PDB file of C-alpha atoms in Angstrom:
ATOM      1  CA  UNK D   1      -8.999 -81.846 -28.825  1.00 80.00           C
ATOM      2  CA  UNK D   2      -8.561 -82.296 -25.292  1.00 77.00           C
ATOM      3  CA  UNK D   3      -5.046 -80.602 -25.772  1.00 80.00           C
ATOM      4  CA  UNK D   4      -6.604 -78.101 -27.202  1.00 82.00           C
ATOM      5  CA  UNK D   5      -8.933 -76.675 -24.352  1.00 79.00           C
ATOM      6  CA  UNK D   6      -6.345 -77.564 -21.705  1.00 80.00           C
ATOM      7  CA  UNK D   7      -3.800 -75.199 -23.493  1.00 81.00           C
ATOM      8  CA  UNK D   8      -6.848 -72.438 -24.191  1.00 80.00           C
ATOM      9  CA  UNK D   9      -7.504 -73.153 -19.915  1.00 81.00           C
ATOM     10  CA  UNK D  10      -4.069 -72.797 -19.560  1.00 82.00           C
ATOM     11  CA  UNK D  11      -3.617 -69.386 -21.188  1.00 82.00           C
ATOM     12  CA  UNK D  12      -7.014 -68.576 -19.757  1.00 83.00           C
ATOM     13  CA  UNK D  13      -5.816 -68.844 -16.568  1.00 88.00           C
ATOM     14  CA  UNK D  14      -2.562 -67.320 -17.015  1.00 86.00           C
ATOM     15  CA  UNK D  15      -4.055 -64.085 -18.858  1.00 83.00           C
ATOM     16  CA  UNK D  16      -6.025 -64.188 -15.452  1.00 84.00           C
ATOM     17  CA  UNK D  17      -3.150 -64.184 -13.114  1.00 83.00           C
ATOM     18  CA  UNK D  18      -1.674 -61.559 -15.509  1.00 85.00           C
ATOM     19  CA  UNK D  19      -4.595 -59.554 -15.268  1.00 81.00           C
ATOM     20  CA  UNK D  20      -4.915 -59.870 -11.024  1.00 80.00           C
ATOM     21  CA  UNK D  21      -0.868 -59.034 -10.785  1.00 81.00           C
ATOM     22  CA  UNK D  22      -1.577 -55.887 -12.838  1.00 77.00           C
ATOM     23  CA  UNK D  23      -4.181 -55.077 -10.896  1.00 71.00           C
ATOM     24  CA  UNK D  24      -3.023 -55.361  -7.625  1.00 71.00           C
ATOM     25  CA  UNK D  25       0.163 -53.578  -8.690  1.00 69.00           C
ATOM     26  CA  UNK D  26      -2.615 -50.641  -9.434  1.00 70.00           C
ATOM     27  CA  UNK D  27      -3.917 -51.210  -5.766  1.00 68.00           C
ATOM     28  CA  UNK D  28      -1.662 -47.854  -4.385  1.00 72.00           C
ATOM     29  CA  UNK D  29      -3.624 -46.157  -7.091  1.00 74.00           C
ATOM     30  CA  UNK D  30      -6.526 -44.953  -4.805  1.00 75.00           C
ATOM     31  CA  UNK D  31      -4.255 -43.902  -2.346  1.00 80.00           C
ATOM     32  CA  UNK D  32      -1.738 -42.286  -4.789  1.00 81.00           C
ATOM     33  CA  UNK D  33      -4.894 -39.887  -6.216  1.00 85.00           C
ATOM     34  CA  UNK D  34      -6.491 -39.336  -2.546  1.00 88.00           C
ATOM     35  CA  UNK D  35      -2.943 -38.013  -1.894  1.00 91.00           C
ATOM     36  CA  UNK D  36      -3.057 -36.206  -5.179  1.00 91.00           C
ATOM     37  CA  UNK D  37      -6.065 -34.428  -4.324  1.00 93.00           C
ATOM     38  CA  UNK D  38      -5.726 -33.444  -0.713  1.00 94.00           C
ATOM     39  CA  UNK D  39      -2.316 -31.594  -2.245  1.00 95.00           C
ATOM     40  CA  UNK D  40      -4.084 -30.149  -5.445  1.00 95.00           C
ATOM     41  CA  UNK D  41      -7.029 -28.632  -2.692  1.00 96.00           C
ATOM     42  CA  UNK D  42      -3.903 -27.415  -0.240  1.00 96.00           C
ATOM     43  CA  UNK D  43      -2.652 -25.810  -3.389  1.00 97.00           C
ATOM     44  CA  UNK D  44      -6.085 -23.973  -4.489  1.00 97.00           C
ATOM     45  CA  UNK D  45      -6.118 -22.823  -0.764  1.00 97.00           C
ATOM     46  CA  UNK D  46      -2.377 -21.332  -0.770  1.00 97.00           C
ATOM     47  CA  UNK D  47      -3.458 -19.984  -4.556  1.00 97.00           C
ATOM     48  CA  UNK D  48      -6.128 -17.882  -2.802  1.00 97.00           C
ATOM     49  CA  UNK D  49      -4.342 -16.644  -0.077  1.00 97.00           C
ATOM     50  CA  UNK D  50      -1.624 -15.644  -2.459  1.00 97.00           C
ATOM     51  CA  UNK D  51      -4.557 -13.868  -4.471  1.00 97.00           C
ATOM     52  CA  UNK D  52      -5.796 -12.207  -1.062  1.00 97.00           C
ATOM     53  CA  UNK D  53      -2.736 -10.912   0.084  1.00 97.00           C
ATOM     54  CA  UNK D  54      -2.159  -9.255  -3.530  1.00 97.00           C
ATOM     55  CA  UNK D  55      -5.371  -7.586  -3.646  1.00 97.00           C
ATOM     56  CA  UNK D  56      -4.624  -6.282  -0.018  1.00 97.00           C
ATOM     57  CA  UNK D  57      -1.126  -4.674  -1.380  1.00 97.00           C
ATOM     58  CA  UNK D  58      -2.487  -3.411  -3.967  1.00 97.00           C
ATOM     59  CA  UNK D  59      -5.353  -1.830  -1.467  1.00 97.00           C
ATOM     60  CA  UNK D  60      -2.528  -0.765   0.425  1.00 97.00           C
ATOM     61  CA  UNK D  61      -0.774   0.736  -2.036  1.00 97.00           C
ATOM     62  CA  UNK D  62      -3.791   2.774  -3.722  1.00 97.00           C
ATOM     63  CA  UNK D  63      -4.437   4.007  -0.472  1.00 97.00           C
ATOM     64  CA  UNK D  64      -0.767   5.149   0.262  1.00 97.00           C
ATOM     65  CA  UNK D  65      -0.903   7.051  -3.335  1.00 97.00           C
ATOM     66  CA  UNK D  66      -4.485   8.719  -2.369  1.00 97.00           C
ATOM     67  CA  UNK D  67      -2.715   9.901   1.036  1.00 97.00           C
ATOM     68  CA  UNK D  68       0.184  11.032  -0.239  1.00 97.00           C
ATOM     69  CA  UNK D  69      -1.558  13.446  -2.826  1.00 97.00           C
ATOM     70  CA  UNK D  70      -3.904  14.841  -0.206  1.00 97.00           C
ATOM     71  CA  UNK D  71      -0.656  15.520   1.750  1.00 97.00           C
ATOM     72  CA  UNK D  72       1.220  16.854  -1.249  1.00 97.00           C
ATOM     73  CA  UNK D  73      -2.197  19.330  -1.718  1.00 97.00           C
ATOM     74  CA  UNK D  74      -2.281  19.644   1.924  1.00 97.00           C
ATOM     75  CA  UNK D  75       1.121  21.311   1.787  1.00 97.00           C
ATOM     76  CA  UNK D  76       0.532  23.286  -1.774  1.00 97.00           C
ATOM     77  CA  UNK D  77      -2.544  25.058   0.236  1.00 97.00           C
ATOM     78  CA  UNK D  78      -0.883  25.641   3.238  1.00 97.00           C
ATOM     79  CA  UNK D  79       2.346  27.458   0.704  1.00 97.00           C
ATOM     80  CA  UNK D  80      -0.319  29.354  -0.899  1.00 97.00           C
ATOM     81  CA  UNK D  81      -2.269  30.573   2.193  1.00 97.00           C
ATOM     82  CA  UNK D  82       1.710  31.566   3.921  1.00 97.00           C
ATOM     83  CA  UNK D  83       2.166  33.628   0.034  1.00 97.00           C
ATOM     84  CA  UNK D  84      -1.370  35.301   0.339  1.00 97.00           C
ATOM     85  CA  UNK D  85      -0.820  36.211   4.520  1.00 97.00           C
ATOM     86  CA  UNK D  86       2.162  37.677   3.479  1.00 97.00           C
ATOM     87  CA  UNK D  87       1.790  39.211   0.644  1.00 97.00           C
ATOM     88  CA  UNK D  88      -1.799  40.788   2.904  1.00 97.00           C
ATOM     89  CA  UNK D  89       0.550  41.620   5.463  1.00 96.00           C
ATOM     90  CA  UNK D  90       2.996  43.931   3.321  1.00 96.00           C
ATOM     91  CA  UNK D  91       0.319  45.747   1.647  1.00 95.00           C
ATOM     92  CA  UNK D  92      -1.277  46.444   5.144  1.00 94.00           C
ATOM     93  CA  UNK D  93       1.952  47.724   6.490  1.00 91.00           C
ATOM     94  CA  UNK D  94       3.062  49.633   2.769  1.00 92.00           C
ATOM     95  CA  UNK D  95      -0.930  51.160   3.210  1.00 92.00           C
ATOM     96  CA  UNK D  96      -0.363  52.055   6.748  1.00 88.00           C
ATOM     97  CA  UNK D  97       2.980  54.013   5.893  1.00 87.00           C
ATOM     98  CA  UNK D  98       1.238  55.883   3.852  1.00 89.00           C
ATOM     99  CA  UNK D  99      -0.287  57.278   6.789  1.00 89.00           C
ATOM    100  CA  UNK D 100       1.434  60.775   8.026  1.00 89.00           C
ATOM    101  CA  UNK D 101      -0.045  59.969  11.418  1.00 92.00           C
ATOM    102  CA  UNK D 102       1.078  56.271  12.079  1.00 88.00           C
ATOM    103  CA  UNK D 103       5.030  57.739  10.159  1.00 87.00           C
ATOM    104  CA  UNK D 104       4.732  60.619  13.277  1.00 92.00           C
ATOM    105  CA  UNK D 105       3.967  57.789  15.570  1.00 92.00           C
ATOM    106  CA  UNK D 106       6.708  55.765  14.365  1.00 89.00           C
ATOM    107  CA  UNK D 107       9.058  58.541  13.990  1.00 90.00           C
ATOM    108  CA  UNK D 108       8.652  59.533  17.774  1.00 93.00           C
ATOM    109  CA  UNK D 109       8.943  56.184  18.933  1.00 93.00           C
ATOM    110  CA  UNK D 110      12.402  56.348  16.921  1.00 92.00           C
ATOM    111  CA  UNK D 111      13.479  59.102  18.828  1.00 93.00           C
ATOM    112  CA  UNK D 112      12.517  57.837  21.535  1.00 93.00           C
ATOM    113  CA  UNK D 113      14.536  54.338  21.381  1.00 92.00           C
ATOM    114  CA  UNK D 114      17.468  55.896  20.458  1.00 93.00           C
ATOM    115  CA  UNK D 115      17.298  58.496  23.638  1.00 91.00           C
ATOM    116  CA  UNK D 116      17.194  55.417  25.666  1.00 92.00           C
ATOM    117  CA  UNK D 117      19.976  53.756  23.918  1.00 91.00           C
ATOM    118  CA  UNK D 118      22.103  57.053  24.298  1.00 89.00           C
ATOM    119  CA  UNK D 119      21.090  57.340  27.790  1.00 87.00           C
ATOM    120  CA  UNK D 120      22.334  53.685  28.766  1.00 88.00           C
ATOM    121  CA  UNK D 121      25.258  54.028  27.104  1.00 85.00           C
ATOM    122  CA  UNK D 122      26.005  57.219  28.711  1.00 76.00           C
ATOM    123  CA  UNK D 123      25.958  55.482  31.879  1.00 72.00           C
TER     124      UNK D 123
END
């Protein structure tokens, strides 16, 4: 009997000292998940700024495509306003010719430019 509960001490105590190697083997444990943590919260922190930045090119880029189709309208105005100024301008002019005053006018000053070229040349 004695036997008996010295062996049952015996593996007692060396399922024990088992038990305390395995655990202090688990000792860098704490460490290992403090370590773990500080890198998962660095990581939510870059994973954010990542997010930020996107949202601020995309930002960026809606408001480059908003610009550039004011500036593309912009430019479709300004063709349209140079088509109707001209197109104003000839039928002022064609209505003016029509004139028989304004063709005497211009018909004089004609004569008148070609004298002076005559005369220049002459000299």
């Amino acid at each position: 009997m004695k036997g008996i509960l010295n062996a049952a001490r015996d593996d007692h105590t060396s399922a024990v000292k088992s038990r305390i190697e395995n655990v202090k083997q688990m000792g860098g444990v704490v460490d290992v998940t403090k370590q773990l943590f500080e890198v998962s919260k660095e990581t939510a922190t870059l994973e954010a700024q990542a997010f930020e930045l996107e949202q601020r090119t995309a930002l960026a880029h809606e408001a480059k495509a908003v610009l550039d189709s004011w500036v593309r309208y912009e430019g479709q105005v300004k063709q349209r306003e140079q088509v109707e100024l001209a197109q104003s301008v000839m039928a002022k002019v064609t209505k003016e010719l029509e004139n028989p005053r304004i063709l005497q006018q211009i018909l004089q000053q004609s004569v008148a430019d070609v004298e002076k070229i005559v005369l220049s040349k002459a000299q």
